[in-house]
Coordinates of C-alpha atoms in Angstrom, one line a residue:
X1 CA 15.0 -22.2 16.9
X2 CA 12.2 -22.9 19.5
X3 CA 8.8 -21.4 19.2
X4 CA 6.4 -21.1 22.2
X5 CA 2.9 -19.9 21.6
X6 CA 1.0 -18.4 24.5
X7 CA -2.7 -18.6 23.5
X8 CA -6.2 -19.6 24.3
X9 CA -8.3 -22.3 22.6
X10 CA -11.2 -20.0 21.7
X11 CA -9.3 -16.9 20.8
X12 CA -9.7 -16.2 17.1
X13 CA -6.4 -14.2 17.1
X14 CA -4.7 -17.2 18.6
X15 CA -6.3 -19.5 16.0
X16 CA -4.9 -17.3 13.2
X17 CA -1.3 -17.9 14.4
X18 CA -1.9 -21.6 14.9
X19 CA -3.0 -21.8 11.3
X20 CA 0.0 -19.9 10.1
X21 CA 2.4 -22.2 12.1
X22 CA 0.6 -25.2 10.6
X23 CA 0.8 -23.9 7.0
X24 CA 4.6 -23.3 7.6
X25 CA 4.9 -26.7 9.2
X26 CA 6.6 -25.2 12.2
X27 CA 6.6 -27.1 15.5
X28 CA 5.8 -25.1 18.6
X29 CA 5.1 -25.5 22.3
X30 CA 1.5 -24.7 23.3
X31 CA 1.0 -22.7 26.5
X32 CA -2.5 -22.1 27.6
X33 CA -3.5 -18.6 28.8
X34 CA -7.1 -19.0 30.0
X35 CA -9.1 -15.9 29.6
X36 CA -11.7 -16.8 32.3
X37 CA -10.0 -18.9 34.9
X38 CA -8.3 -17.2 37.9
X39 CA -9.9 -14.0 37.0
X40 CA -8.3 -14.1 33.6
X41 CA -4.8 -15.5 33.4
X42 CA -3.9 -12.9 30.7
X43 CA -4.2 -10.2 33.4
X44 CA -1.5 -11.7 35.6
X45 CA 1.7 -9.7 36.2
X46 CA 3.7 -12.6 34.8
X47 CA 1.8 -12.6 31.5
X48 CA 1.9 -8.8 31.2
X49 CA 5.6 -9.0 31.1
X50 CA 5.2 -11.0 27.9
X51 CA 2.4 -8.9 26.5
X52 CA 1.8 -5.5 28.2
X53 CA -1.7 -5.3 26.5
X54 CA -2.7 -8.5 28.4
X55 CA -4.0 -10.1 25.2
X56 CA -3.4 -13.4 23.4
X57 CA -1.5 -14.5 21.5
X58 CA 2.2 -14.0 22.3
X59 CA 4.9 -15.9 20.6
X60 CA 8.3 -16.5 22.2
X61 CA 11.1 -17.0 19.8
X62 CA 14.2 -18.6 21.3
X63 CA 17.1 -18.6 18.8
X64 CA 19.7 -21.4 18.7
X65 CA 22.2 -19.1 20.3
X66 CA 19.9 -18.5 23.2
X67 CA 18.6 -15.0 22.3
X68 CA 14.9 -14.7 23.2
X69 CA 12.3 -12.5 21.6
X70 CA 8.7 -12.0 22.4
X71 CA 6.3 -11.1 19.6
X72 CA 2.7 -9.9 20.1
X73 CA -0.3 -9.1 17.9
X74 CA -1.4 -11.9 15.5
X75 CA -0.8 -10.1 12.2
X76 CA 2.8 -9.0 13.0
X77 CA 3.5 -12.5 14.3
X78 CA 2.3 -14.1 11.1
X79 CA 4.3 -11.6 9.0
X80 CA 7.4 -12.4 11.0
X81 CA 6.8 -16.2 10.4
X82 CA 6.5 -15.5 6.6
X83 CA 9.7 -13.4 6.5
X84 CA 11.7 -15.7 8.8
X85 CA 10.5 -18.9 7.1
X86 CA 10.0 -17.9 3.4
X87 CA 9.5 -21.4 2.2
X88 CA 6.1 -22.0 0.5
X89 CA 3.4 -21.3 1.1
X90 CA 4.0 -17.6 1.3
X91 CA 1.4 -16.0 3.4
X92 CA 1.9 -12.6 1.8
X93 CA 2.0 -12.8 -2.0
X94 CA 5.0 -11.4 -3.9
X95 CA 2.8 -9.3 -6.2
X96 CA 2.3 -5.9 -4.5
X97 CA -1.4 -5.6 -5.4
X98 CA -2.2 -9.1 -4.2
X99 CA -0.2 -8.4 -1.1
X100 CA -2.2 -5.2 -0.4
X101 CA -5.4 -7.0 -1.0
X102 CA -4.4 -9.8 1.4
X103 CA -3.6 -7.2 4.1
X104 CA -6.8 -5.3 3.4
X105 CA -8.9 -8.5 3.9
X106 CA -7.0 -9.3 7.0
X107 CA -7.7 -5.9 8.4
X108 CA -11.5 -6.2 7.8
X109 CA -11.4 -9.0 10.3
X110 CA -8.6 -7.7 12.6
X111 CA -9.8 -4.1 12.9
X112 CA -13.4 -4.2 11.6
X113 CA -14.9 -7.2 13.3
X114 CA -12.8 -8.9 16.0
X115 CA -12.3 -6.0 18.4
X116 CA -16.1 -5.8 18.8
X117 CA -16.4 -9.4 20.0
X118 CA -13.5 -9.2 22.6
X119 CA -14.5 -10.1 26.1
X120 CA -13.5 -6.6 27.4
X121 CA -15.7 -4.9 24.8
X122 CA -18.8 -7.1 25.3
X123 CA -18.4 -6.7 29.1
X124 CA -18.5 -3.0 28.7
X125 CA -21.6 -3.2 26.5
X126 CA -23.4 -5.3 29.1
X127 CA -22.3 -3.0 31.9
X128 CA -24.1 -0.1 30.0
X129 CA -27.2 -2.2 29.7
X130 CA -26.8 -3.2 26.1
X131 CA -27.3 -6.6 24.4
X132 CA -23.8 -7.9 23.8
X133 CA -24.9 -10.7 21.4
X134 CA -26.8 -8.2 19.3
X135 CA -23.8 -5.9 19.3
X136 CA -21.5 -8.7 18.2
X137 CA -23.8 -10.0 15.5
X138 CA -24.3 -6.6 14.0
X139 CA -20.6 -5.9 13.5
X140 CA -19.9 -9.4 12.5
X141 CA -22.5 -9.4 9.7
X142 CA -21.5 -6.0 8.4
X143 CA -17.8 -7.1 8.4
X144 CA -18.4 -10.4 6.7
X145 CA -20.5 -8.6 4.0
X146 CA -17.6 -6.3 3.3
X147 CA -15.2 -9.2 3.1
X148 CA -17.6 -11.0 0.7
X149 CA -17.8 -8.0 -1.5
X150 CA -14.1 -7.4 -1.5
X151 CA -13.3 -11.0 -2.5
X152 CA -15.9 -10.9 -5.2
X153 CA -14.5 -7.7 -6.7
X154 CA -11.0 -9.0 -6.6
X155 CA -11.9 -12.3 -8.3
X156 CA -13.8 -10.5 -11.0
X157 CA -10.8 -8.2 -11.7
X158 CA -8.2 -10.9 -11.5
X159 CA -9.7 -14.0 -13.0
X160 CA -6.3 -15.2 -14.2
X161 CA -5.3 -15.5 -10.5
X162 CA -8.3 -17.6 -9.7
X163 CA -8.2 -20.1 -6.9
X164 CA -10.3 -21.4 -4.0
X165 CA -8.8 -19.1 -1.4
X166 CA -9.1 -15.4 -0.5
X167 CA -6.4 -14.3 -2.9
X168 CA -5.5 -16.9 -5.4
X169 CA -4.5 -20.6 -5.4
X170 CA -2.8 -20.8 -2.0
X171 CA -3.9 -19.8 1.5
X172 CA -2.6 -16.4 2.7
X173 CA -2.8 -14.2 5.8
X174 CA -6.3 -13.3 4.7
X175 CA -7.4 -17.0 5.0
X176 CA -5.7 -17.2 8.4
X177 CA -8.0 -14.4 9.6
X178 CA -11.2 -15.4 7.8
X179 CA -11.5 -19.0 9.0
X180 CA -11.5 -18.2 12.8
X181 CA -14.1 -15.5 12.1
X182 CA -16.3 -18.0 10.2
X183 CA -16.0 -20.2 13.2
X184 CA -17.1 -17.4 15.5
X185 CA -20.0 -16.5 13.1
X186 CA -21.3 -20.0 13.4
X187 CA -21.0 -19.9 17.2
X188 CA -23.2 -16.8 17.2
X189 CA -25.6 -18.3 14.7
X190 CA -24.9 -15.8 12.0
X191 CA -26.7 -16.6 8.7
X192 CA -23.9 -17.3 6.3
X193 CA -26.2 -17.9 3.3
X194 CA -25.6 -14.4 1.9
X195 CA -21.8 -15.1 1.7
X196 CA -21.2 -17.7 -1.0
X197 CA -17.6 -16.6 -1.6
X198 CA -16.8 -17.0 2.1
X199 CA -18.5 -20.4 2.3
X200 CA -16.5 -21.6 -0.7
X201 CA -13.2 -20.4 0.9
X202 CA -14.2 -22.0 4.2
X203 CA -14.9 -25.3 2.6
X204 CA -11.5 -25.3 0.8
X205 CA -9.6 -24.5 3.9
X206 CA -11.5 -27.1 5.9
X207 CA -9.7 -29.8 3.8
X208 CA -6.2 -28.6 4.9
X209 CA -4.5 -30.1 7.9
X210 CA -3.2 -26.7 9.1
X211 CA -6.8 -25.4 9.4
X212 CA -8.1 -28.6 10.9
X213 CA -5.4 -28.9 13.6
X214 CA -5.8 -25.2 14.6
X215 CA -9.6 -25.5 15.2
X216 CA -10.6 -24.4 18.7
X217 CA -12.1 -27.7 19.7
X218 CA -8.9 -29.6 18.9
X219 CA -6.7 -27.6 21.3
X220 CA -5.4 -29.1 24.6
X221 CA -7.1 -26.5 26.7
X222 CA -10.5 -26.8 25.1
X223 CA -13.1 -28.2 27.5
X224 CA -14.0 -31.8 27.0
X225 CA -17.4 -32.6 25.5

């Protein structure tokens, strides 16, 4: 099986999938889709054939027999990888409550924060005369506070499942979503002092090769310093 990831170095949704591929130790071809160059390469007719929403990432899956599939949206892509390659680490826990918690945390980022920092959203805010940075920081701070409270509540109720990550002793889909958001928070100078749980998780993930290798600045299409 061959995996081809169409993504952008700074896209947090793309970074989620890169982390998951790294945790699963799956090799893949990296194809850059630049969101600024050429008027936005994700808007091209060719790319829209891969992803009609004109968003990154998109994952091409070419099976050994030649069958080709295109998967879009970071969370379904990661769930596919977890189901197709069930070897450890499992990115969705087997326990139904832990699995639900993992998905809930992922959605805080995926639905509650990240859409408000998309280029299309911030461009619309600026076109209406608003402050796009203030807009982003407000939603990001509120979302991170909700994530922090949810992690703290889960850990208090499930002390036996303690571990350095979002839900237990191994990284999950939730960590794949949190770490890119923490990176974005630092880029926008969000004060992370009020979020000790998130800073602890971030520090634990920062020691793992999958998270290190997926960092935006390490991608081949990242601008040179």
